[in-house]
CSV table of C-alpha atoms in Angstrom, one decimal:
chain,number,residue,atom,x,y,z
G,867,MET,CA,0.0,0.0,0.0
G,868,ALA,CA,1.4,3.4,-1.0
G,869,GLN,CA,1.8,6.2,1.5
G,870,ASP,CA,-0.6,8.4,-0.4
G,871,ASP,CA,-3.3,5.7,-0.2
G,872,ALA,CA,-2.8,5.5,3.6
G,873,VAL,CA,-3.3,9.2,3.9
G,874,THR,CA,-6.4,8.9,1.7
G,875,ALA,CA,-7.8,6.2,4.0
G,876,ASP,CA,-7.3,8.4,7.0
G,877,ARG,CA,-9.0,11.3,5.2
G,878,VAL,CA,-11.9,9.0,4.2
G,879,PHE,CA,-12.4,8.0,7.8
G,880,GLY,CA,-12.4,11.6,8.9
G,881,LEU,CA,-15.0,12.4,6.3
G,882,CYS,CA,-17.2,9.6,7.5
G,883,GLU,CA,-17.0,10.8,11.1
G,884,ARG,CA,-18.4,14.1,9.9
G,885,GLY,CA,-21.1,12.5,7.8
G,886,ARG,CA,-19.8,13.4,4.4
G,887,PHE,CA,-20.2,10.0,2.8
G,888,GLU,CA,-20.5,11.1,-0.8
G,889,MET,CA,-17.0,12.6,-0.8
G,890,ALA,CA,-15.7,9.5,1.0
G,891,HIS,CA,-17.1,7.3,-1.7
G,892,SER,CA,-15.5,9.5,-4.4
G,893,LEU,CA,-12.1,8.9,-2.8
G,894,VAL,CA,-12.6,5.2,-2.4
G,895,ASP,CA,-13.3,4.5,-6.0
G,896,ASP,CA,-12.7,1.4,-8.1
G,897,ALA,CA,-9.2,2.4,-8.9
G,898,PHE,CA,-8.4,2.8,-5.2
G,899,VAL,CA,-9.8,-0.6,-4.4
G,900,ALA,CA,-8.0,-2.3,-7.4
G,901,ARG,CA,-4.7,-0.7,-6.4
G,902,ASN,CA,-4.9,-1.8,-2.7
G,903,GLY,CA,-6.7,-5.2,-2.9
G,904,SER,CA,-8.0,-6.4,0.5
G,905,PHE,CA,-7.2,-3.1,2.2
G,906,GLY,CA,-9.1,-1.1,-0.4
G,907,TYR,CA,-12.2,-3.3,0.1
G,908,LEU,CA,-11.9,-3.0,3.9
G,909,VAL,CA,-11.7,0.8,3.7
G,910,ARG,CA,-14.9,0.7,1.5
G,911,ALA,CA,-16.5,-1.7,4.1
G,912,ARG,CA,-15.8,0.8,6.9
G,913,VAL,CA,-17.4,3.6,4.9
G,914,PHE,CA,-20.5,1.4,4.5
G,915,ALA,CA,-20.4,0.6,8.2
G,916,TYR,CA,-20.4,4.3,9.0
G,917,GLU,CA,-23.4,4.6,6.7
G,918,GLN,CA,-25.1,1.7,8.5
G,919,ARG,CA,-25.4,-0.2,5.3
G,920,ALA,CA,-24.6,-3.5,6.9
G,921,ASP,CA,-25.2,-5.8,4.0
G,922,ARG,CA,-22.8,-4.0,1.7
G,923,ALA,CA,-20.2,-3.7,4.5
G,924,ARG,CA,-20.4,-7.4,5.2
G,925,GLU,CA,-20.0,-8.3,1.6
G,926,ALA,CA,-16.9,-6.2,1.3
G,927,VAL,CA,-15.4,-7.7,4.5
G,928,ASP,CA,-16.0,-11.3,3.2
G,929,TRP,CA,-14.4,-10.5,-0.1
G,930,ALA,CA,-11.4,-8.9,1.6
G,931,LEU,CA,-10.8,-11.8,3.9
G,932,ALA,CA,-11.2,-14.3,1.1
G,933,HIS,CA,-8.4,-12.6,-1.0
G,934,ALA,CA,-6.1,-11.5,1.9
G,935,GLU,CA,-2.5,-12.5,1.8
G,936,PRO,CA,-1.6,-15.4,4.2
G,937,GLY,CA,0.2,-14.2,7.2
G,938,ASP,CA,-0.7,-10.5,6.8
G,939,PRO,CA,-2.3,-9.3,10.1
G,940,ASP,CA,-3.7,-6.1,8.7
G,941,PRO,CA,-6.8,-7.4,6.8
G,942,PRO,CA,-8.2,-9.5,9.7
G,943,LEU,CA,-7.6,-6.7,12.1
G,944,LEU,CA,-9.3,-4.0,10.0
G,945,ALA,CA,-12.1,-6.5,9.3
G,946,GLY,CA,-12.5,-7.0,13.0
G,947,LEU,CA,-12.9,-3.3,13.5
G,948,VAL,CA,-15.6,-3.2,10.9
G,949,LEU,CA,-17.4,-6.1,12.4
G,950,LEU,CA,-17.3,-4.4,15.8
G,951,MET,CA,-18.9,-1.3,14.2
G,952,LEU,CA,-21.6,-3.6,12.8
G,953,GLY,CA,-22.2,-5.2,16.2
G,954,ASP,CA,-20.9,-8.7,15.4
G,955,ALA,CA,-18.5,-9.1,18.4
G,956,HIS,CA,-18.4,-12.9,18.0
G,957,ALA,CA,-17.0,-12.8,14.5
G,958,ALA,CA,-14.6,-10.0,15.5
G,959,LEU,CA,-13.3,-12.0,18.5
G,960,GLY,CA,-12.7,-15.0,16.2
G,961,LEU,CA,-10.5,-12.8,13.9
G,962,GLY,CA,-8.6,-11.3,16.8
G,963,ARG,CA,-7.9,-14.7,18.3
G,964,ARG,CA,-6.6,-16.0,15.0
G,965,VAL,CA,-4.1,-13.1,14.7
G,966,VAL,CA,-3.0,-13.6,18.4
G,967,ALA,CA,-2.4,-17.3,17.7
G,968,ALA,CA,-0.1,-16.3,14.8
G,969,ASP,CA,1.7,-13.5,16.6
G,970,PRO,CA,1.1,-13.0,20.4
G,971,ARG,CA,3.2,-9.8,20.3
G,972,GLU,CA,0.7,-8.1,18.0
G,973,TRP,CA,-0.8,-5.5,20.3
G,974,ARG,CA,-3.5,-4.4,17.9
G,975,ALA,CA,-4.9,-8.0,17.9
G,976,GLN,CA,-4.9,-7.9,21.8
G,977,VAL,CA,-6.9,-4.6,21.6
G,978,LEU,CA,-9.4,-6.3,19.2
G,979,VAL,CA,-9.8,-9.2,21.5
G,980,ALA,CA,-10.3,-6.9,24.5
G,981,ASP,CA,-12.9,-4.8,22.7
G,982,SER,CA,-14.8,-7.9,21.5
G,983,CYS,CA,-14.9,-9.5,24.9
G,984,ARG,CA,-16.0,-6.2,26.4
G,985,MET,CA,-19.0,-6.1,24.0
G,986,LEU,CA,-19.8,-9.7,25.0
G,987,SER,CA,-19.6,-8.7,28.7
G,988,ARG,CA,-16.7,-11.1,29.3
G,989,ARG,CA,-14.9,-8.9,31.7
G,990,PRO,CA,-12.0,-11.0,32.9
G,991,GLU,CA,-10.9,-11.8,29.3
G,992,ALA,CA,-11.3,-8.2,28.2
G,993,VAL,CA,-9.2,-6.9,31.1
G,994,ALA,CA,-6.5,-9.6,30.5
G,995,ALA,CA,-6.3,-8.9,26.8
G,996,ALA,CA,-6.1,-5.2,27.4
G,997,ARG,CA,-3.4,-5.6,30.0
G,998,ARG,CA,-1.4,-7.6,27.5
G,999,ALA,CA,-1.8,-4.9,24.9
G,1000,VAL,CA,-0.6,-2.2,27.4
G,1001,LEU,CA,2.4,-4.4,28.4
G,1002,ILE,CA,3.4,-4.8,24.7
G,1003,ALA,CA,2.8,-1.2,23.6
G,1004,PRO,CA,2.6,1.1,26.7
G,1005,ARG,CA,2.9,4.2,24.6
G,1006,GLU,CA,-0.1,3.5,22.4
G,1007,ALA,CA,-3.2,5.4,23.2
G,1008,GLU,CA,-5.5,2.7,21.8
G,1009,ALA,CA,-4.1,0.1,24.2
G,1010,GLN,CA,-4.8,2.4,27.2
G,1011,VAL,CA,-8.3,3.1,25.9
G,1012,ALA,CA,-9.0,-0.6,25.6
G,1013,LEU,CA,-7.9,-1.1,29.2
G,1014,ALA,CA,-10.0,1.8,30.4
G,1015,ARG,CA,-13.1,0.4,28.6
G,1016,ALA,CA,-12.5,-3.1,30.0
G,1017,LEU,CA,-12.2,-1.8,33.5
G,1018,ASP,CA,-15.5,0.1,33.1
G,1019,LEU,CA,-17.3,-3.3,33.3
G,1020,SER,CA,-16.4,-3.7,36.9
G,1021,PHE,CA,-18.2,-2.2,39.9
G,1022,ARG,CA,-15.3,-2.7,42.4
G,1023,PRO,CA,-13.8,0.5,43.8
G,1024,ALA,CA,-10.3,-0.6,43.1
G,1025,ALA,CA,-11.1,-1.2,39.4
G,1026,ARG,CA,-12.9,2.2,39.2
G,1027,ALA,CA,-9.8,3.9,40.6
G,1028,GLU,CA,-7.5,2.1,38.2
G,1029,ARG,CA,-9.8,3.1,35.3
G,1030,ARG,CA,-9.5,6.8,36.2
G,1031,THR,CA,-5.7,6.4,36.2
G,1032,VAL,CA,-5.7,4.6,32.9
G,1033,ALA,CA,-8.1,7.1,31.3
G,1034,ALA,CA,-5.9,10.0,32.3
G,1035,ARG,CA,-2.9,8.2,30.8
G,1036,ALA,CA,-4.8,7.6,27.6
G,1037,LEU,CA,-5.7,11.3,27.4
G,1038,ASP,CA,-2.1,12.3,27.8
G,1039,LEU,CA,-1.2,10.0,24.9
G,1040,GLY,CA,-3.6,11.7,22.6
G,1041,ALA,CA,-6.9,9.9,23.0
G,1042,SER,CA,-10.2,11.9,22.8
G,1043,PRO,CA,-12.4,12.2,25.9
G,1044,GLY,CA,-15.2,10.4,24.1
G,1045,ASP,CA,-13.0,7.3,23.7
G,1046,VAL,CA,-12.6,6.8,27.5
G,1047,ALA,CA,-16.1,7.9,28.5
G,1048,GLY,CA,-17.9,5.4,30.7
G,1049,ARG,CA,-20.9,3.6,29.3
G,1050,ARG,CA,-24.4,3.8,30.6
G,1051,ARG,CA,-25.3,1.2,33.3
G,1052,TRP,CA,-29.1,1.4,33.3
G,1053,PRO,CA,-29.6,-1.1,30.3
G,1054,ARG,CA,-28.0,-3.8,32.6
G,1055,VAL,CA,-29.7,-2.7,35.8
G,1056,VAL,CA,-33.3,-2.2,34.7
G,1057,PRO,CA,-34.0,-5.8,33.5
G,1058,ALA,CA,-32.5,-7.2,36.7
G,1059,LEU,CA,-34.7,-4.9,38.9
G,1060,LEU,CA,-37.8,-5.9,36.8
G,1061,VAL,CA,-37.1,-9.6,37.3
G,1062,ALA,CA,-36.5,-9.1,41.1
G,1063,VAL,CA,-39.8,-7.3,41.5
G,1064,LEU,CA,-41.6,-10.0,39.6
G,1065,VAL,CA,-40.1,-12.7,41.7
G,1066,LEU,CA,-40.8,-11.0,45.0
G,1067,PHE,CA,-44.3,-9.6,44.5
G,1068,ALA,CA,-46.0,-11.1,41.5
G,1069,ASP,CA,-48.4,-14.0,41.2
G,1070,PRO,CA,-46.6,-17.1,40.0
G,1071,TRP,CA,-48.5,-17.0,36.7
G,1072,VAL,CA,-47.8,-13.3,36.2
G,1073,LEU,CA,-44.2,-14.2,36.9
G,1074,ALA,CA,-44.3,-16.9,34.2
G,1075,GLY,CA,-45.9,-14.5,31.7
G,1076,GLY,CA,-43.4,-11.8,32.5
G,1077,MET,CA,-40.5,-14.2,32.0
G,1078,ALA,CA,-42.0,-15.4,28.7
G,1079,VAL,CA,-42.4,-11.8,27.5
G,1080,LEU,CA,-38.8,-11.0,28.4
G,1081,THR,CA,-37.5,-14.2,26.7
G,1082,VAL,CA,-39.4,-13.3,23.5
G,1083,LEU,CA,-38.2,-9.7,23.6
G,1084,ALA,CA,-34.6,-10.9,24.0
G,1085,GLY,CA,-34.9,-13.2,21.1
G,1086,ALA,CA,-36.4,-10.5,18.9
G,1087,LEU,CA,-33.6,-8.1,19.8
G,1088,TRP,CA,-31.0,-10.7,19.1
G,1089,LEU,CA,-32.5,-11.3,15.6
G,1090,LEU,CA,-32.7,-7.6,15.0
G,1091,GLN,CA,-29.1,-7.1,16.0
G,1092,ALA,CA,-28.1,-10.0,13.6
G,1093,ARG,CA,-29.9,-8.3,10.8
G,1094,ARG,CA,-28.3,-4.9,11.6
G,1095,SER,CA,-24.9,-6.6,11.4
G,1096,GLY,CA,-25.5,-7.7,7.9
G,1097,SER,CA,-26.1,-11.4,8.8
G,1098,THR,CA,-29.0,-13.5,9.7
G,1099,GLY,CA,-30.1,-15.3,12.8
G,1100,ARG,CA,-28.8,-18.6,11.5
G,1101,GLY,CA,-25.6,-17.1,10.4
G,1102,ARG,CA,-25.0,-15.4,13.8
G,1103,LEU,CA,-25.8,-18.7,15.5
G,1104,GLN,CA,-23.3,-20.5,13.3
G,1105,THR,CA,-20.6,-17.9,14.2
G,1106,VAL,CA,-21.3,-18.3,17.9
G,1107,ARG,CA,-21.1,-22.1,17.7
G,1108,ALA,CA,-17.9,-22.0,15.7
G,1109,LEU,CA,-16.2,-19.6,18.1
G,1110,ALA,CA,-17.3,-21.6,21.1
G,1111,ARG,CA,-16.1,-24.9,19.5
G,1112,ALA,CA,-12.7,-23.3,18.8
G,1113,GLU,CA,-12.3,-21.9,22.3
G,1114,LEU,CA,-13.3,-25.2,24.0
G,1115,ASN,CA,-11.1,-27.3,21.8
G,1116,GLY,CA,-8.1,-25.0,22.3
G,1117,ASP,CA,-8.4,-24.6,26.1
G,1118,PRO,CA,-9.2,-27.7,28.3
G,1119,ALA,CA,-9.6,-25.5,31.4
G,1120,ARG,CA,-12.3,-23.5,29.6
G,1121,ALA,CA,-14.0,-26.7,28.6
G,1122,ARG,CA,-14.1,-27.9,32.2
G,1123,ALA,CA,-15.5,-24.5,33.4
G,1124,ALA,CA,-18.2,-24.7,30.7
G,1125,ALA,CA,-19.1,-28.2,31.8
G,1126,LEU,CA,-19.4,-27.1,35.4
G,1127,THR,CA,-21.5,-24.1,34.5
G,1128,ALA,CA,-23.9,-26.2,32.5
G,1129,GLY,CA,-24.1,-28.7,35.3
G,1130,ALA,CA,-24.9,-26.0,37.8
G,1131,TRP,CA,-27.8,-24.8,35.6
G,1132,LEU,CA,-29.3,-28.3,35.0
G,1133,PRO,CA,-31.3,-28.4,38.3
G,1134,VAL,CA,-33.0,-25.1,37.3
G,1135,LEU,CA,-34.8,-26.8,34.3
G,1136,PRO,CA,-37.0,-29.2,36.3
G,1137,PHE,CA,-37.6,-26.5,38.9
G,1138,ALA,CA,-38.8,-24.1,36.2
G,1139,ALA,CA,-41.0,-26.8,34.7
G,1140,THR,CA,-42.6,-27.9,37.9
G,1141,GLY,CA,-42.6,-24.8,40.0
G,1142,LEU,CA,-45.9,-23.4,38.8
G,1143,ALA,CA,-47.6,-26.8,39.2
G,1144,ALA,CA,-46.3,-27.0,42.8
G,1145,ALA,CA,-47.4,-23.5,43.5
G,1146,SER,CA,-50.9,-24.2,42.1
G,1147,ALA,CA,-51.2,-27.2,44.4
G,1148,ALA,CA,-50.6,-25.2,47.5
G,1149,ASP,CA,-54.4,-24.9,48.1
G,1150,GLY,CA,-54.8,-28.7,48.2
G,1151,THR,CA,-55.9,-29.2,44.6
G,1152,PRO,CA,-52.9,-30.7,42.8
G,1153,GLY,CA,-53.0,-30.8,39.1
G,1154,ARG,CA,-55.4,-27.9,38.7
G,1155,PHE,CA,-53.3,-25.3,36.9
G,1156,ARG,CA,-55.1,-22.2,38.1
G,1157,PRO,CA,-53.6,-18.9,39.2
G,1158,SER,CA,-53.9,-18.1,42.9
G,1159,TRP,CA,-56.4,-15.3,42.3
G,1160,ALA,CA,-58.7,-17.8,40.5
G,1161,SER,CA,-58.5,-20.3,43.3
G,1162,ARG,CA,-59.5,-18.0,46.1
G,1163,ARG,CA,-62.9,-18.8,47.6
G,1164,PRO,CA,-65.4,-15.9,47.8
G,1165,PRO,CA,-66.3,-14.7,51.2
G,1166,SER,CA,-69.3,-16.4,52.9
G,1167,ARG,CA,-72.5,-14.4,53.1
G,1168,CYS,CA,-73.7,-15.2,56.7
G,1169,CYS,CA,-76.4,-13.2,58.4
G,1170,SER,CA,-76.2,-11.8,61.9
G,1171,ARG,CA,-78.6,-14.4,63.3
G,1172,PRO,CA,-77.2,-17.2,65.5
G,1173,PRO,CA,-76.7,-20.6,63.8
G,1174,ALA,CA,-80.0,-22.6,63.2
G,1175,ARG,CA,-80.6,-25.7,65.2
G,1176,CYS,CA,-82.1,-28.8,63.6
G,1177,ALA,CA,-84.2,-31.3,65.5
G,1178,GLY,CA,-82.1,-33.2,67.9
G,1179,GLY,CA,-80.1,-30.1,69.0
G,1180,THR,CA,-77.5,-30.2,66.2
G,1181,ALA,CA,-76.2,-26.8,65.1
G,1182,THR,CA,-75.9,-26.2,61.4
G,1183,PRO,CA,-72.8,-24.5,60.0
G,1184,SER,CA,-75.1,-22.1,58.1
G,1185,CYS,CA,-77.2,-19.2,59.3
G,1186,SER,CA,-80.3,-20.6,57.6
G,1187,ALA,CA,-82.4,-23.6,58.1
G,1188,THR,CA,-81.8,-25.0,54.6
G,1189,SER,CA,-78.9,-27.0,56.0
G,1190,CYS,CA,-81.2,-29.3,58.0
G,1191,PRO,CA,-82.2,-32.6,56.5
G,1192,ALA,CA,-85.4,-32.6,54.4
G,1193,GLY,CA,-88.5,-32.5,56.6
G,1194,THR,CA,-86.6,-31.7,59.8
G,1195,PRO,CA,-87.7,-28.5,61.6
G,1196,SER,CA,-85.2,-26.0,62.7
G,1197,SER,CA,-85.2,-23.4,65.5
G,1198,ASN,CA,-83.0,-20.5,66.4
């Protein structure tokens, strides 16, 4: 890649950040792409990602990776950045791990792994990868920014204090304040509070309905995110499965931890399947799947008179004489 084309790429990215996409496309023309091969297609893919044209961006990324030179770390790293912009952190993490396996001293790959794990809320792996990037390239602002973002996932006071120190170091190295700004926490807190309120105060059947609605909503959001990343639900699922298979096969400790986690969740399945049935049987009517509000008996309508007495001196449980056997007089 010529120096002039590298300058052109930086200019294109600056134009995209200002929203001037027509001028950016005029600079990344067919001649630029033909001259630079995979890099040219990835620059064009990043322009499409800025425009939120996920399908075109994904197509350019796939073409660039298919025609990249073996052993060249730049195409997969730039492709990983584009995939992160599209929201496909699993595919970006797979590319980052592939570059790290080929060259563990490549700090840009460690930054890509850290950012991907951060988007997947895998805090320990994100912090570990960011620390490796800082250890390899302590004077790089991107490495410090990656560590600050990874530490932002933690609520511990020590991690928060370290994050402030790392963010200040990143700003000294030339990072922008927006790069090290903390992310909003309410998207993670509100669903947890809603589930806690349902568990503590809601009727069991209302709780089941609420959990079902939350599950359907999560699935719909997952499919929407897959579409916005230029993929499909099946394609995203295949990417997740391929990444999980590669991680489990390459790390026996991770495989054991995954097996223990799955085993810990197994007792939850029969409890979730039989919990409502057990709750509905609390009133002594097992097998009758009714909500608690439907099984409550209406209050008795007794009058203020004393209980009626049938012949023989037996008091009836009712306030009327209708409880006496047929033909038996009653008295109050």
